CSV table of C-alpha atoms in Angstrom, one decimal:
chain,number,residue,atom,x,y,z
A,20,THR,CA,-61.3,58.7,-35.5
A,21,GLU,CA,-57.9,57.9,-34.0
A,22,PHE,CA,-56.5,57.9,-37.5
A,23,ILE,CA,-58.1,61.2,-38.4
A,24,VAL,CA,-56.9,63.0,-35.2
A,25,ASN,CA,-53.3,61.9,-35.8
A,26,THR,CA,-53.1,62.5,-39.5
A,27,GLY,CA,-55.7,65.1,-40.3
A,28,TRP,CA,-56.8,62.9,-43.2
A,29,ILE,CA,-60.2,61.2,-43.6
A,30,PRO,CA,-59.8,57.6,-44.8
A,31,ARG,CA,-62.2,55.8,-47.1
A,32,SER,CA,-65.4,54.6,-45.4
A,33,THR,CA,-64.6,50.9,-45.9
A,34,GLY,CA,-61.7,49.0,-44.4
A,35,ASP,CA,-59.8,49.5,-41.2
A,36,SER,CA,-57.4,52.5,-41.7
A,37,THR,CA,-54.9,51.3,-39.0
A,38,TYR,CA,-54.2,48.2,-41.1
A,39,ILE,CA,-54.6,49.4,-44.8
A,40,TYR,CA,-52.7,52.7,-44.5
A,41,THR,CA,-49.6,51.6,-42.4
A,42,LYS,CA,-47.3,51.5,-45.4
A,43,ASN,CA,-47.9,55.2,-46.0
A,44,SER,CA,-45.9,58.1,-44.4
A,45,TYR,CA,-47.4,61.0,-42.5
A,46,PRO,CA,-44.8,63.8,-42.2
A,47,TYR,CA,-47.6,66.2,-41.1
A,48,SER,CA,-49.0,64.0,-38.4
A,49,LEU,CA,-49.4,65.3,-34.9
A,50,ALA,CA,-46.5,63.2,-33.6
A,51,HIS,CA,-44.2,64.4,-36.4
A,52,LEU,CA,-45.2,68.0,-36.0
A,53,PHE,CA,-44.4,67.9,-32.2
A,54,ARG,CA,-41.2,65.9,-32.8
A,55,ASN,CA,-40.0,68.5,-35.3
A,56,ALA,CA,-40.7,71.1,-32.6
A,57,GLY,CA,-38.4,69.3,-30.1
A,58,TYR,CA,-41.0,67.4,-28.1
A,59,SER,CA,-40.7,63.7,-27.1
A,60,VAL,CA,-43.8,62.0,-28.4
A,61,ASN,CA,-45.3,58.7,-27.1
A,62,SER,CA,-48.6,57.0,-27.0
A,63,PHE,CA,-50.3,55.1,-24.1
A,64,HIS,CA,-53.2,52.7,-23.8
A,65,GLY,CA,-54.0,49.8,-21.4
A,66,ALA,CA,-54.5,47.3,-24.2
A,67,SER,CA,-51.9,45.4,-26.2
A,68,GLY,CA,-50.4,47.2,-29.2
A,69,THR,CA,-51.8,44.4,-31.5
A,70,ILE,CA,-55.3,45.7,-31.0
A,71,TYR,CA,-56.2,47.8,-34.0
A,72,ASN,CA,-52.6,47.3,-35.0
A,73,ARG,CA,-51.8,50.3,-32.8
A,74,GLU,CA,-48.1,49.6,-32.1
A,75,THR,CA,-47.4,49.5,-35.9
A,76,ALA,CA,-49.8,52.4,-36.8
A,77,HIS,CA,-48.5,54.7,-34.0
A,78,ALA,CA,-44.9,54.1,-35.1
A,79,ILE,CA,-45.9,55.1,-38.7
A,80,PHE,CA,-47.7,58.2,-37.2
A,81,GLY,CA,-44.3,59.2,-35.7
A,82,TYR,CA,-44.6,58.1,-32.0
A,83,GLU,CA,-41.3,57.0,-30.5
A,84,ALA,CA,-43.0,54.2,-28.4
A,85,TYR,CA,-46.3,52.7,-27.7
A,86,TYR,CA,-46.8,51.8,-24.0
A,87,SER,CA,-49.4,49.2,-23.0
A,88,TYR,CA,-50.4,47.8,-19.6
A,89,ILE,CA,-47.1,45.8,-19.4
A,90,GLU,CA,-44.9,48.9,-19.5
A,91,MET,CA,-47.2,50.9,-17.3
A,92,ASP,CA,-47.3,48.1,-14.7
A,93,MET,CA,-51.1,47.7,-14.7
A,94,ASP,CA,-52.7,44.7,-13.0
A,95,ASP,CA,-55.9,45.2,-15.0
A,96,TYR,CA,-55.5,46.7,-18.5
A,97,THR,CA,-59.1,47.8,-18.5
A,98,MET,CA,-58.8,50.1,-15.5
A,99,ASP,CA,-57.9,53.6,-16.6
A,100,SER,CA,-56.9,54.7,-13.1
A,101,GLN,CA,-54.0,52.2,-13.2
A,102,MET,CA,-52.4,54.1,-16.1
A,103,THR,CA,-51.3,56.5,-13.4
A,104,ASN,CA,-48.6,53.8,-12.7
A,105,GLY,CA,-47.0,54.9,-16.0
A,106,PHE,CA,-46.9,58.6,-15.1
A,107,ASP,CA,-43.0,58.7,-15.0
A,108,LEU,CA,-42.9,57.3,-18.6
A,109,MET,CA,-45.4,60.0,-19.7
A,110,ILE,CA,-43.1,62.9,-18.4
A,111,GLU,CA,-39.7,61.2,-18.9
A,112,GLU,CA,-38.4,63.8,-21.4
A,113,GLU,CA,-39.5,67.4,-21.5
A,114,PRO,CA,-41.2,68.9,-23.4
A,115,PHE,CA,-43.6,66.0,-24.0
A,116,PHE,CA,-46.6,65.2,-26.2
A,117,ASP,CA,-48.5,62.2,-24.9
A,118,PHE,CA,-51.3,60.6,-26.8
A,119,ILE,CA,-53.3,58.8,-24.2
A,120,ILE,CA,-56.2,56.4,-25.0
A,121,THR,CA,-58.5,55.6,-22.2
A,122,TYR,CA,-60.6,52.4,-22.0
A,123,PHE,CA,-63.7,52.5,-19.9
A,124,GLY,CA,-65.5,55.5,-21.4
A,125,HIS,CA,-66.2,53.2,-24.3
A,126,GLY,CA,-69.0,50.7,-24.3
A,127,PRO,CA,-70.4,48.2,-23.8
A,128,PHE,CA,-71.7,49.3,-20.4
A,129,SER,CA,-72.2,46.5,-18.0
A,130,GLU,CA,-72.6,46.1,-14.2
A,131,GLU,CA,-70.1,43.2,-14.6
A,132,THR,CA,-67.1,45.3,-15.6
A,133,SER,CA,-64.4,45.9,-13.1
A,134,ALA,CA,-65.0,49.7,-13.3
A,135,ALA,CA,-68.7,49.4,-12.8
A,136,GLN,CA,-68.1,47.3,-9.7
A,137,ALA,CA,-65.7,49.8,-8.4
A,138,HIS,CA,-67.9,52.9,-8.8
A,139,LEU,CA,-71.5,51.7,-9.2
A,140,ASP,CA,-72.5,52.4,-5.6
A,141,GLU,CA,-71.2,56.0,-5.8
A,142,VAL,CA,-72.9,56.9,-9.0
A,143,ARG,CA,-76.2,55.4,-7.8
A,144,GLU,CA,-76.2,58.1,-5.0
A,145,TYR,CA,-76.5,61.0,-7.4
A,146,ALA,CA,-77.8,59.6,-10.7
A,147,GLU,CA,-81.4,60.6,-11.4
A,148,ILE,CA,-81.8,57.9,-14.1
A,149,THR,CA,-82.1,54.3,-12.9
A,150,ASP,CA,-81.5,52.5,-16.2
A,151,ALA,CA,-79.0,49.8,-15.4
A,152,THR,CA,-77.0,50.3,-18.6
A,153,TYR,CA,-76.8,54.0,-18.1
A,154,LEU,CA,-75.6,53.6,-14.5
A,155,ALA,CA,-72.9,51.2,-15.6
A,156,GLY,CA,-71.9,53.8,-18.2
A,157,LEU,CA,-71.6,56.4,-15.5
A,158,ALA,CA,-69.6,54.1,-13.3
A,159,GLN,CA,-67.2,53.3,-16.2
A,160,ALA,CA,-66.9,57.1,-17.0
A,161,LYS,CA,-66.0,57.6,-13.3
A,162,GLU,CA,-63.1,55.2,-13.7
A,163,THR,CA,-61.8,57.4,-16.5
A,164,ASP,CA,-62.4,60.5,-14.4
A,165,VAL,CA,-60.2,59.0,-11.6
A,166,PHE,CA,-57.3,58.7,-14.1
A,167,VAL,CA,-57.7,62.3,-15.3
A,168,GLY,CA,-57.8,63.5,-11.7
A,169,ASN,CA,-54.8,61.5,-10.7
A,170,ARG,CA,-52.8,62.8,-13.7
A,171,ILE,CA,-53.6,66.4,-13.0
A,172,GLN,CA,-52.6,65.9,-9.3
A,173,LYS,CA,-49.3,64.3,-10.3
A,174,LEU,CA,-48.6,67.1,-12.8
A,175,GLU,CA,-49.3,69.6,-10.1
A,176,ASP,CA,-47.1,67.7,-7.6
A,177,SER,CA,-44.3,67.6,-10.2
A,178,GLY,CA,-44.5,71.3,-10.9
A,179,LEU,CA,-45.5,70.7,-14.5
A,180,LEU,CA,-49.2,71.6,-14.5
A,181,ALA,CA,-48.7,75.3,-15.2
A,182,ASP,CA,-46.8,74.4,-18.4
A,183,THR,CA,-49.1,71.5,-19.5
A,184,VAL,CA,-52.0,71.8,-21.9
A,185,LEU,CA,-54.7,69.1,-21.7
A,186,ILE,CA,-56.7,68.2,-24.8
A,187,PHE,CA,-59.7,65.9,-24.7
A,188,TYR,CA,-61.8,64.4,-27.5
A,189,SER,CA,-64.2,61.5,-27.8
A,190,ASP,CA,-64.3,59.2,-30.9
A,191,HIS,CA,-68.0,58.7,-31.0
A,192,TYR,CA,-71.2,58.8,-29.0
A,193,SER,CA,-72.6,55.8,-27.1
A,194,TYR,CA,-74.2,54.0,-30.0
A,195,SER,CA,-75.4,50.4,-29.6
A,196,THR,CA,-75.0,50.7,-25.8
A,197,ILE,CA,-77.7,52.9,-24.2
A,198,ASP,CA,-81.3,52.8,-25.3
A,199,GLU,CA,-81.7,55.1,-28.3
A,200,GLU,CA,-84.7,57.0,-26.9
A,201,LEU,CA,-82.8,57.7,-23.7
A,202,LEU,CA,-79.8,58.9,-25.8
A,203,TYR,CA,-82.0,61.5,-27.5
A,204,GLU,CA,-83.3,62.5,-24.1
A,205,LEU,CA,-79.8,62.9,-22.7
A,206,LYS,CA,-78.6,64.9,-25.7
A,207,GLY,CA,-81.8,67.0,-25.7
A,208,THR,CA,-82.3,66.6,-29.4
A,209,SER,CA,-84.4,64.7,-32.0
A,210,ASP,CA,-81.8,65.3,-34.7
A,211,SER,CA,-79.7,62.2,-35.5
A,212,ASN,CA,-76.8,64.4,-36.6
A,213,LEU,CA,-76.8,66.3,-33.2
A,214,LEU,CA,-77.0,62.9,-31.5
A,215,GLN,CA,-73.5,62.2,-32.8
A,216,ASN,CA,-72.1,65.4,-31.3
A,217,THR,CA,-69.2,64.6,-28.9
A,218,PRO,CA,-67.0,66.7,-26.6
A,219,PHE,CA,-63.7,68.3,-27.6
A,220,PHE,CA,-62.1,70.7,-25.3
A,221,ILE,CA,-58.7,72.2,-24.5
A,222,TRP,CA,-57.6,73.3,-21.0
A,223,SER,CA,-54.6,75.1,-19.5
A,224,GLN,CA,-54.2,77.2,-16.4
A,225,ASP,CA,-53.7,80.4,-18.3
A,226,ALA,CA,-56.5,80.0,-20.9
A,227,GLU,CA,-59.7,82.0,-20.6
A,228,ALA,CA,-62.9,80.1,-20.8
A,229,GLU,CA,-64.4,80.3,-24.3
A,230,LYS,CA,-67.1,78.2,-26.0
A,231,ILE,CA,-66.8,77.5,-29.7
A,232,THR,CA,-70.2,76.9,-31.3
A,233,LYS,CA,-69.5,76.6,-35.0
A,234,VAL,CA,-69.7,73.1,-36.6
A,235,THR,CA,-66.4,71.3,-36.5
A,236,ASN,CA,-65.3,67.7,-37.0
A,237,THR,CA,-62.4,65.4,-36.0
A,238,ALA,CA,-60.3,66.5,-38.9
A,239,ASP,CA,-60.1,70.0,-37.4
A,240,ILE,CA,-58.2,68.9,-34.3
A,241,LEU,CA,-54.8,68.6,-35.9
A,242,PRO,CA,-54.8,72.0,-37.6
A,243,THR,CA,-56.3,73.6,-34.5
A,244,LEU,CA,-53.4,72.3,-32.4
A,245,ALA,CA,-50.8,73.2,-35.0
A,246,ASN,CA,-52.1,76.7,-34.9
A,247,LEU,CA,-52.2,77.0,-31.1
A,248,PHE,CA,-48.7,75.6,-30.7
A,249,GLY,CA,-47.2,77.4,-33.7
A,250,LEU,CA,-46.2,74.1,-35.3
A,251,ASP,CA,-44.9,74.2,-38.9
A,252,LEU,CA,-47.8,72.9,-41.1
């Protein structure tokens, strides 16, 4: 999904695209489109750049630098909230396009994770479902929420929020983590295709709320953003 979002291309279903396609060039990737429009473009994730070959792959996609927990001064690379430490890197040059990959929204969900231990008591207070794995997933999602909240607050404090667009997508649903019957219940469907439906939304202060209901997929994200920002595609 990360490859598709950045390139707009759908790779073959076998093999790991971040390894087998890194000798290609992608002049119409998101990073290159924004760079050509005068933006600084960088990517951020807590984990090392060797995971999924990200540092190499992102350079091929056109990002100027990949920043990990080291550059962002994070004590625990799994804790999304600590990526706030790298905020100055994220806004160093304006205008900026930051590709930020969070960590703890992803499974596996466990009460033993640092994010679950940080937020489990809080989510237990309002969760109606008592399944332990589900609660751990909520707690881990809370850790990601903290980072998003911190980033929005810092953008506002820096006077940048009014000129910033926030774009969110998820790469897949919680397969192999939460009990499948519970997943169908949570999604309110019995259709395995709809089970795989994941959020994608765009926010800015001056945008009117609008819900798009037509079927889309990850490959639609790049041309959608190119259209919204008037990028030369």
